Structure formats: C-alpha cells, structure tokens
Amino acid sequence: MHRRLRWTGAAIGALTVTTVALESTLAARAEHRAEATNAPTLSDFDWLEGHWLADLGNGVTAEEYWSAPVAGSVMGMYRQMKDDQTTLYELVTIEHTDDPDHPGPTLHIRHFNPGLVPWASEKDGPLVCPCREVEPDRAVFGAPERTGIRSFLYERDDDRLTVTISFSDEQQSPWIIAFQRAPK
C-alpha cells in the first residue's frame, strides 16, 4: 500500500529553512577548513602578472608573460632568444587540482623547440609541479624526480621577478633568472 504525502505550506517552509541552514553550515565548515589549513588559492599568485624581460648573458635573452588568475588558471609564456632567433618556448599554467598526489595549486610546464615541436622528454605530458609554499610575492613548486630538478622558486621584489631552479644534485649550482618588468 502506498501513501501519498501532502506537503503543506508549513512543511515546505520548514524544509526550506532546514536546507538553507544546512547549506550555510557546510559552507562555513569548508571556509573554516580552508582557513585552518591556510590552503592557497589561485589569487595568491596574482603578483606574477605582467611582462618580464631577462638578459641571460652570451647574447641570450628571455621574456616571460603571466596572466592574472582568471577562469581557474594563471597562464604563463616563456620565450628564449639568441641572435634574433627563438630557441625555446615554454607554456606554463598554475591550476588548482584535486588530484590526491598533487592537491591545490599546481604548476604545469611544457617545453617546445621552434615550430612548437614538443620536447621528447615530455612526450607523456607536462611537468607537474605541486605548490610547496606560497606567501606574498613568493612561491615554491616541487618538481618530478625524473627531471633532476628539486624545485622552482618564484620571488618578486617590486619590478624584479627572480626564478631560481634548484637541482636534486646539491653539487649543481641553481639556475637563477633575474627578470625586470618590461617597460610599457
């Protein structure tokens, strides 16, 4: 035997109030967890935004562009040049991932030779580098062991952006790229 339920206005009102209260409680708990863990968000990387230039020595120059955090990502582009010829491209994104191996903001890097020919070492996909630390004007991303890179450190001081690439082999000196904000 089936019974047909009749919903009265009072019952619907009570259910609506209960649902709104539950949603509010769940949202407050999620916000509290984020605050308690100081979980970084993509807006923590807004200081990267801009057009940056570097002189790498021996006639080699580099430029890097970073977008503002929009639509779930921060996007970067790097170009290295020598003798008026492009020698290397990088496409870089910072995206928030829920991957259990790489939760939170994650740097993805893909390298290309001229003609957008992808590097053979990245044929299976981009480098995936989870964020290890972030604070105002500073972020550290880990790197996959297979690369021999330990970390990527980005630091900004006013109109300077410094990228330090540290290696797993402590004997190898880090690569330091000192960018200046490009004139407008």
Coordinates of N, CA and C in Angstrom, one line a residue:
M1 N 0.8 -1.2 0.0 CA 0.0 0.0 0.0 C 0.9 1.2 0.0
H2 N 0.6 2.1 -0.9 CA 1.4 3.4 -1.0 C 0.6 4.5 -0.4
R3 N 1.3 5.3 0.3 CA 0.6 6.5 0.9 C 1.1 7.7 0.1
R4 N 0.2 8.6 -0.1 CA 0.5 9.8 -0.8 C 0.7 10.9 0.3
L5 N 1.9 11.5 0.2 CA 2.2 12.6 1.1 C 1.6 13.9 0.6
R6 N 1.1 14.7 1.6 CA 0.6 16.0 1.2 C 1.6 17.0 1.9
W7 N 2.1 17.8 1.1 CA 3.0 18.8 1.7 C 2.3 20.1 1.9
T8 N 2.3 20.5 3.1 CA 1.6 21.8 3.5 C 2.6 22.9 3.3
G9 N 2.1 24.1 3.3 CA 3.0 25.3 3.2 C 3.9 25.3 4.3
A10 N 3.5 25.0 5.5 CA 4.4 25.0 6.7 C 5.5 24.0 6.6
A11 N 5.2 22.8 6.1 CA 6.2 21.7 5.9 C 7.2 22.1 4.9
I12 N 6.8 22.7 3.8 CA 7.7 23.2 2.8 C 8.6 24.3 3.3
G13 N 8.0 25.2 4.0 CA 8.8 26.3 4.6 C 9.8 25.7 5.6
A14 N 9.4 24.8 6.4 CA 10.4 24.2 7.4 C 11.5 23.5 6.7
L15 N 11.2 22.7 5.6 CA 12.2 22.0 4.8 C 13.1 23.0 4.2
T16 N 12.6 24.1 3.6 CA 13.4 25.1 3.0 C 14.4 25.8 4.0
V17 N 13.9 26.1 5.2 CA 14.7 26.7 6.3 C 15.8 25.7 6.7
T18 N 15.5 24.4 6.8 CA 16.4 23.4 7.2 C 17.5 23.3 6.1
T19 N 17.1 23.2 4.8 CA 18.0 23.1 3.7 C 19.0 24.3 3.7
V20 N 18.5 25.5 3.8 CA 19.3 26.7 3.8 C 20.3 26.7 5.0
A21 N 19.8 26.3 6.2 CA 20.7 26.2 7.3 C 21.8 25.2 7.1
L22 N 21.5 24.0 6.5 CA 22.5 23.0 6.3 C 23.5 23.5 5.3
E23 N 23.1 24.1 4.2 CA 24.0 24.7 3.2 C 24.9 25.7 3.8
S24 N 24.4 26.6 4.7 CA 25.1 27.6 5.3 C 26.2 27.0 6.3
T25 N 25.8 26.0 7.0 CA 26.7 25.3 7.9 C 27.8 24.6 7.1
L26 N 27.5 23.9 6.1 CA 28.5 23.2 5.2 C 29.5 24.2 4.6
A27 N 29.0 25.4 4.1 CA 29.9 26.4 3.6 C 30.8 27.0 4.6
A28 N 30.2 27.2 5.8 CA 31.1 27.8 6.9 C 32.1 26.8 7.3
R29 N 31.8 25.5 7.3 CA 32.8 24.4 7.7 C 33.9 24.4 6.6
A30 N 33.5 24.4 5.3 CA 34.5 24.4 4.3 C 35.4 25.6 4.4
E31 N 34.9 26.8 4.6 CA 35.7 28.0 4.7 C 36.6 27.9 5.9
H32 N 36.1 27.4 7.0 CA 36.9 27.2 8.2 C 38.1 26.2 8.0
R33 N 37.8 25.1 7.2 CA 38.9 24.2 6.9 C 39.9 24.9 6.1
A34 N 39.5 25.7 5.1 CA 40.5 26.4 4.2 C 41.3 27.3 5.0
E35 N 40.7 28.1 5.9 CA 41.4 29.0 6.8 C 42.3 28.3 7.7
A36 N 41.9 27.1 8.3 CA 42.7 26.4 9.2 C 43.9 25.8 8.6
T37 N 43.8 25.4 7.3 CA 45.0 24.8 6.7 C 45.7 25.9 5.9
N38 N 45.2 27.1 5.9 CA 45.8 28.2 5.0 C 46.0 27.7 3.6
A39 N 45.1 27.0 3.1 CA 45.1 26.5 1.8 C 45.3 27.6 0.8
P40 N 46.3 27.5 -0.1 CA 46.5 28.6 -1.1 C 45.4 28.5 -2.2
T41 N 45.1 29.7 -2.7 CA 44.2 29.7 -3.9 C 44.9 30.4 -5.0
L42 N 44.3 30.3 -6.2 CA 45.0 30.9 -7.4 C 45.2 32.4 -7.2
S43 N 44.3 33.1 -6.5 CA 44.5 34.6 -6.3 C 45.8 34.9 -5.5
D44 N 46.4 33.9 -4.8 CA 47.7 34.1 -4.1 C 48.8 34.3 -5.1
F45 N 48.6 34.1 -6.4 CA 49.6 34.2 -7.4 C 49.4 35.4 -8.3
D46 N 48.6 36.3 -7.9 CA 48.3 37.5 -8.8 C 49.5 38.4 -8.9
W47 N 50.5 38.3 -8.1 CA 51.7 39.1 -8.1 C 52.6 38.7 -9.3
L48 N 52.4 37.6 -9.9 CA 53.2 37.2 -11.1 C 52.8 37.9 -12.3
E49 N 51.6 38.5 -12.3 CA 51.1 39.1 -13.5 C 52.0 40.1 -14.1
G50 N 52.2 40.1 -15.4 CA 53.0 41.1 -16.1 C 53.9 40.5 -17.2
H51 N 54.6 41.4 -17.8 CA 55.6 41.1 -18.9 C 57.0 41.3 -18.3
W52 N 57.8 40.3 -18.4 CA 59.1 40.3 -17.7 C 60.2 40.0 -18.7
L53 N 61.3 40.7 -18.6 CA 62.5 40.5 -19.5 C 63.7 40.2 -18.7
A54 N 64.6 39.4 -19.4 CA 65.9 39.0 -18.7 C 67.0 38.9 -19.7
D55 N 68.2 39.3 -19.3 CA 69.4 39.1 -20.1 C 70.1 37.9 -19.5
L56 N 70.2 36.8 -20.2 CA 70.8 35.6 -19.6 C 72.3 35.5 -19.9
G57 N 72.9 36.5 -20.6 CA 74.3 36.5 -20.9 C 74.6 35.8 -22.3
N58 N 75.8 36.1 -22.8 CA 76.2 35.5 -24.1 C 75.2 35.7 -25.2
G59 N 74.5 36.9 -25.2 CA 73.6 37.2 -26.2 C 72.3 36.5 -26.1
V60 N 72.0 35.8 -25.0 CA 70.7 35.1 -24.8 C 69.8 36.0 -24.0
T61 N 68.6 36.2 -24.4 CA 67.6 37.0 -23.7 C 66.4 36.1 -23.5
A62 N 65.5 36.5 -22.5 CA 64.3 35.8 -22.3 C 63.2 36.7 -21.9
E63 N 62.0 36.3 -22.2 CA 60.8 37.1 -21.8 C 59.8 36.1 -21.3
E64 N 59.0 36.6 -20.3 CA 58.0 35.8 -19.7 C 56.8 36.7 -19.5
Y65 N 55.6 36.2 -19.8 CA 54.4 36.8 -19.6 C 53.6 36.0 -18.6
W66 N 52.9 36.6 -17.6 CA 52.0 35.9 -16.7 C 50.7 36.7 -16.7
S67 N 49.6 35.9 -16.8 CA 48.2 36.5 -16.8 C 47.8 36.6 -15.3
A68 N 46.7 37.3 -15.2 CA 46.0 37.4 -13.9 C 45.3 36.0 -13.7
P69 N 45.0 35.7 -12.4 CA 44.2 34.5 -12.2 C 42.8 34.7 -12.7
V70 N 42.4 33.9 -13.8 CA 41.1 34.0 -14.4 C 40.6 32.6 -14.8
A71 N 39.4 32.4 -14.6 CA 38.7 31.1 -15.1 C 39.5 29.9 -14.6
G72 N 39.9 29.9 -13.4 CA 40.5 28.7 -12.8 C 42.0 28.4 -13.2
S73 N 42.7 29.5 -13.7 CA 44.1 29.3 -14.0 C 44.8 30.6 -14.1
V74 N 46.1 30.4 -13.9 CA 47.1 31.5 -14.2 C 47.9 31.0 -15.4
M75 N 48.1 31.8 -16.4 CA 48.8 31.3 -17.6 C 50.1 32.0 -17.8
G76 N 51.2 31.3 -18.1 CA 52.4 32.0 -18.4 C 53.0 31.5 -19.7
M77 N 53.8 32.3 -20.3 CA 54.5 32.0 -21.5 C 56.0 32.5 -21.4
Y78 N 56.9 31.6 -21.8 CA 58.3 32.0 -21.7 C 58.9 31.8 -23.1
R79 N 59.8 32.7 -23.5 CA 60.4 32.6 -24.8 C 61.9 33.0 -24.6
Q80 N 62.8 32.1 -25.1 CA 64.2 32.4 -25.0 C 64.8 32.6 -26.4
M81 N 65.6 33.6 -26.5 CA 66.1 34.0 -27.9 C 67.6 34.3 -27.9
K82 N 68.2 34.0 -29.1 CA 69.6 34.4 -29.3 C 69.7 34.7 -30.8
D83 N 70.5 35.8 -31.0 CA 70.8 36.3 -32.4 C 69.4 36.4 -33.2
D84 N 68.5 37.1 -32.5 CA 67.2 37.4 -33.1 C 66.4 36.1 -33.6
Q85 N 66.7 35.0 -33.0 CA 66.0 33.7 -33.3 C 65.5 33.1 -31.9
T86 N 64.3 32.7 -32.0 CA 63.7 32.0 -30.8 C 64.3 30.6 -30.7
T87 N 64.8 30.2 -29.5 CA 65.4 28.9 -29.3 C 64.6 28.0 -28.4
L88 N 63.7 28.6 -27.7 CA 62.9 27.7 -26.8 C 61.6 28.5 -26.4
Y89 N 60.5 27.7 -26.3 CA 59.2 28.2 -25.7 C 58.9 27.3 -24.5
E90 N 58.2 27.9 -23.6 CA 57.5 27.2 -22.5 C 56.1 27.7 -22.4
L91 N 55.2 26.8 -22.2 CA 53.8 27.1 -21.9 C 53.6 26.7 -20.4
V92 N 53.2 27.6 -19.6 CA 53.1 27.3 -18.2 C 51.7 27.7 -17.7
T93 N 51.2 26.8 -16.8 CA 49.9 27.2 -16.1 C 50.0 26.8 -14.7
I94 N 49.3 27.6 -13.9 CA 49.0 27.2 -12.5 C 47.5 27.0 -12.4
E95 N 47.2 25.8 -12.0 CA 45.8 25.4 -11.9 C 45.6 24.7 -10.5
H96 N 44.4 24.9 -10.0 CA 44.1 24.2 -8.7 C 43.6 22.8 -9.1
T97 N 44.3 21.8 -8.5 CA 43.9 20.4 -8.8 C 43.4 19.7 -7.5
D98 N 42.5 18.7 -7.7 CA 42.0 17.9 -6.6 C 42.7 16.5 -6.6
D99 N 43.7 16.4 -7.4 CA 44.4 15.1 -7.5 C 45.1 14.8 -6.2
P100 N 44.8 13.6 -5.6 CA 45.4 13.3 -4.3 C 46.9 13.4 -4.2
D101 N 47.6 13.2 -5.4 CA 49.0 13.3 -5.4 C 49.5 14.7 -5.5
H102 N 48.7 15.6 -6.0 CA 49.1 17.0 -6.2 C 47.9 17.9 -5.9
P103 N 47.4 17.9 -4.6 CA 46.3 18.8 -4.3 C 46.7 20.2 -4.3
G104 N 45.7 21.1 -4.6 CA 45.9 22.5 -4.5 C 46.6 23.1 -5.8
P105 N 47.1 24.3 -5.7 CA 47.7 24.9 -6.9 C 48.9 24.1 -7.4
T106 N 48.9 23.9 -8.7 CA 50.0 23.1 -9.3 C 50.5 23.7 -10.6
L107 N 51.8 23.8 -10.7 CA 52.4 24.4 -11.9 C 52.6 23.3 -12.9
H108 N 52.1 23.5 -14.1 CA 52.3 22.6 -15.3 C 53.2 23.3 -16.3
I109 N 54.3 22.7 -16.7 CA 55.2 23.3 -17.7 C 55.4 22.3 -18.9
R110 N 55.3 22.9 -20.1 CA 55.5 22.2 -21.3 C 56.6 22.9 -22.1
H111 N 57.6 22.3 -22.6 CA 58.7 22.9 -23.4 C 58.5 22.6 -24.8
F112 N 58.9 23.5 -25.7 CA 58.8 23.4 -27.1 C 60.1 24.0 -27.8
N113 N 60.5 23.3 -28.8 CA 61.6 23.9 -29.7 C 60.8 24.8 -30.7
P114 N 61.6 25.6 -31.5 CA 60.9 26.4 -32.5 C 60.0 25.5 -33.4
G115 N 58.9 26.1 -33.9 CA 57.9 25.4 -34.6 C 56.9 24.6 -33.7
L116 N 57.0 24.9 -32.4 CA 56.2 24.3 -31.4 C 56.4 22.8 -31.4
V117 N 57.6 22.3 -31.6 CA 57.9 20.9 -31.6 C 58.2 20.5 -30.1
P118 N 57.3 19.7 -29.5 CA 57.5 19.4 -28.1 C 58.7 18.6 -27.8
W119 N 59.3 18.8 -26.6 CA 60.4 18.1 -26.2 C 60.1 16.6 -26.1
A120 N 61.0 15.7 -26.5 CA 60.8 14.3 -26.4 C 60.7 13.8 -25.0
S121 N 61.4 14.5 -24.1 CA 61.3 14.1 -22.6 C 60.0 14.4 -22.0
E122 N 59.1 15.2 -22.7 CA 57.8 15.5 -22.2 C 56.7 14.9 -23.1
K123 N 57.0 13.8 -23.8 CA 56.1 13.2 -24.7 C 54.8 12.7 -24.0
D124 N 55.0 12.3 -22.7 CA 53.9 11.7 -21.9 C 53.1 12.8 -21.2
G125 N 53.5 14.0 -21.3 CA 52.7 15.1 -20.7 C 53.6 16.2 -20.1
P126 N 53.0 17.2 -19.6 CA 53.8 18.3 -19.0 C 54.5 17.9 -17.7
L127 N 55.4 18.7 -17.2 CA 55.9 18.6 -15.9 C 54.8 19.0 -14.9
V128 N 54.6 18.3 -13.9 CA 53.5 18.6 -12.9 C 54.2 18.9 -11.6
C129 N 54.1 20.1 -11.1 CA 54.9 20.6 -10.0 C 54.0 21.2 -8.9
P130 N 53.7 20.4 -7.9 CA 52.8 20.9 -6.9 C 53.4 22.1 -6.1
C131 N 52.5 23.0 -5.6 CA 53.0 24.1 -4.8 C 53.3 23.6 -3.4
R132 N 54.5 24.0 -3.0 CA 55.0 23.6 -1.7 C 54.8 24.7 -0.6
E133 N 55.0 25.9 -1.1 CA 54.9 27.1 -0.2 C 54.4 28.2 -1.1
V134 N 53.6 29.1 -0.5 CA 53.2 30.3 -1.1 C 53.0 31.4 0.0
E135 N 53.5 32.5 -0.3 CA 53.3 33.7 0.6 C 53.3 34.9 -0.3
P136 N 53.0 36.1 0.2 CA 53.0 37.2 -0.7 C 54.4 37.4 -1.4
D137 N 54.3 37.5 -2.8 CA 55.4 37.7 -3.6 C 56.5 36.5 -3.6
R138 N 56.0 35.3 -3.2 CA 57.0 34.2 -3.2 C 56.2 32.9 -3.3
A139 N 56.7 32.0 -4.2 CA 56.1 30.6 -4.3 C 57.1 29.6 -4.6
V140 N 57.0 28.4 -4.1 CA 57.9 27.3 -4.3 C 57.1 26.1 -4.8
F141 N 57.5 25.6 -6.0 CA 56.9 24.4 -6.5 C 57.9 23.3 -6.6
G142 N 57.5 22.1 -6.2 CA 58.3 20.9 -6.3 C 58.3 20.4 -7.7
A143 N 59.2 19.5 -8.0 CA 59.4 19.0 -9.4 C 59.4 17.5 -9.4
P144 N 59.0 16.9 -10.5 CA 59.1 15.4 -10.6 C 60.5 15.0 -10.5
E145 N 60.8 13.9 -9.8 CA 62.1 13.4 -9.6 C 62.8 13.1 -10.9
R146 N 62.1 12.6 -11.9 CA 62.7 12.2 -13.2 C 63.4 13.4 -13.9
T147 N 63.1 14.6 -13.5 CA 63.8 15.8 -14.1 C 65.1 16.1 -13.6
G148 N 65.4 15.7 -12.3 CA 66.6 16.1 -11.7 C 66.5 17.5 -11.1
I149 N 65.3 18.1 -11.2 CA 65.1 19.4 -10.6 C 64.4 19.2 -9.2
R150 N 64.8 19.9 -8.2 CA 64.2 19.8 -6.9 C 63.0 20.8 -6.8
S151 N 63.2 22.0 -7.2 CA 62.2 23.0 -7.1 C 62.3 24.2 -8.0
F152 N 61.2 24.9 -8.1 CA 61.2 26.2 -8.8 C 60.7 27.2 -7.8
L153 N 61.5 28.2 -7.6 CA 61.2 29.3 -6.7 C 61.0 30.6 -7.5
Y154 N 59.8 31.2 -7.3 CA 59.5 32.4 -7.9 C 59.4 33.5 -6.8
E155 N 60.1 34.6 -7.0 CA 60.1 35.7 -6.0 C 60.0 37.0 -6.7
R156 N 59.1 37.9 -6.2 CA 59.0 39.2 -6.8 C 59.4 40.2 -5.7
D157 N 60.2 41.2 -6.2 CA 60.5 42.4 -5.4 C 60.3 43.6 -6.2
D158 N 59.2 44.2 -6.1 CA 58.8 45.4 -6.8 C 58.8 45.1 -8.3
D159 N 59.7 45.6 -9.1 CA 59.7 45.4 -10.6 C 60.7 44.3 -11.0
R160 N 61.1 43.5 -10.0 CA 62.0 42.3 -10.3 C 61.3 41.0 -10.0
L161 N 61.4 40.1 -10.9 CA 60.9 38.7 -10.7 C 62.1 37.8 -10.9
T162 N 62.4 37.0 -9.8 CA 63.6 36.1 -9.9 C 63.0 34.7 -9.8
V163 N 63.5 33.9 -10.8 CA 63.1 32.4 -10.9 C 64.4 31.7 -10.6
T164 N 64.4 30.8 -9.5 CA 65.5 30.0 -9.1 C 65.1 28.6 -9.3
I165 N 65.9 27.9 -10.1 CA 65.7 26.4 -10.4 C 66.8 25.7 -9.6
S166 N 66.3 24.9 -8.6 CA 67.3 24.1 -7.8 C 67.3 22.7 -8.2
F167 N 68.4 22.1 -8.1 CA 68.5 20.7 -8.6 C 68.7 19.7 -7.5
S168 N 68.3 18.4 -7.8 CA 68.4 17.4 -6.8 C 69.8 17.1 -6.4
D169 N 70.7 17.2 -7.4 CA 72.2 17.1 -7.1 C 72.7 18.4 -6.5
E170 N 72.9 18.3 -5.2 CA 73.3 19.5 -4.4 C 74.6 20.1 -4.9
Q171 N 75.4 19.4 -5.7 CA 76.7 19.9 -6.3 C 76.4 20.8 -7.4
Q172 N 75.2 20.7 -8.0 CA 74.9 21.5 -9.2 C 74.4 22.9 -8.7
S173 N 75.0 23.9 -9.2 CA 74.5 25.3 -8.8 C 73.1 25.5 -9.4
P174 N 72.3 26.2 -8.6 CA 71.0 26.6 -9.2 C 71.1 27.5 -10.3
W175 N 70.1 27.5 -11.2 CA 69.9 28.4 -12.3 C 69.1 29.6 -11.7
I176 N 69.6 30.8 -12.0 CA 68.8 32.0 -11.5 C 68.6 32.8 -12.7
I177 N 67.3 33.1 -12.9 CA 66.9 34.0 -14.0 C 66.3 35.3 -13.3
A178 N 67.0 36.4 -13.5 CA 66.6 37.7 -12.9 C 65.8 38.5 -14.0
F179 N 64.5 38.6 -13.9 CA 63.7 39.3 -14.8 C 63.5 40.7 -14.2
Q180 N 63.3 41.7 -15.2 CA 62.8 43.0 -14.8 C 61.5 43.2 -15.5
R181 N 60.6 44.0 -14.9 CA 59.3 44.3 -15.6 C 59.6 45.0 -16.9
A182 N 59.0 44.6 -17.9 CA 59.2 45.3 -19.2 C 58.6 46.7 -19.2
P183 N 59.2 47.7 -19.9 CA 58.7 49.0 -19.9 C 57.3 48.9 -20.7
K184 N 56.4 49.8 -20.4 CA 55.1 49.8 -21.0 C 55.2 50.6 -22.3

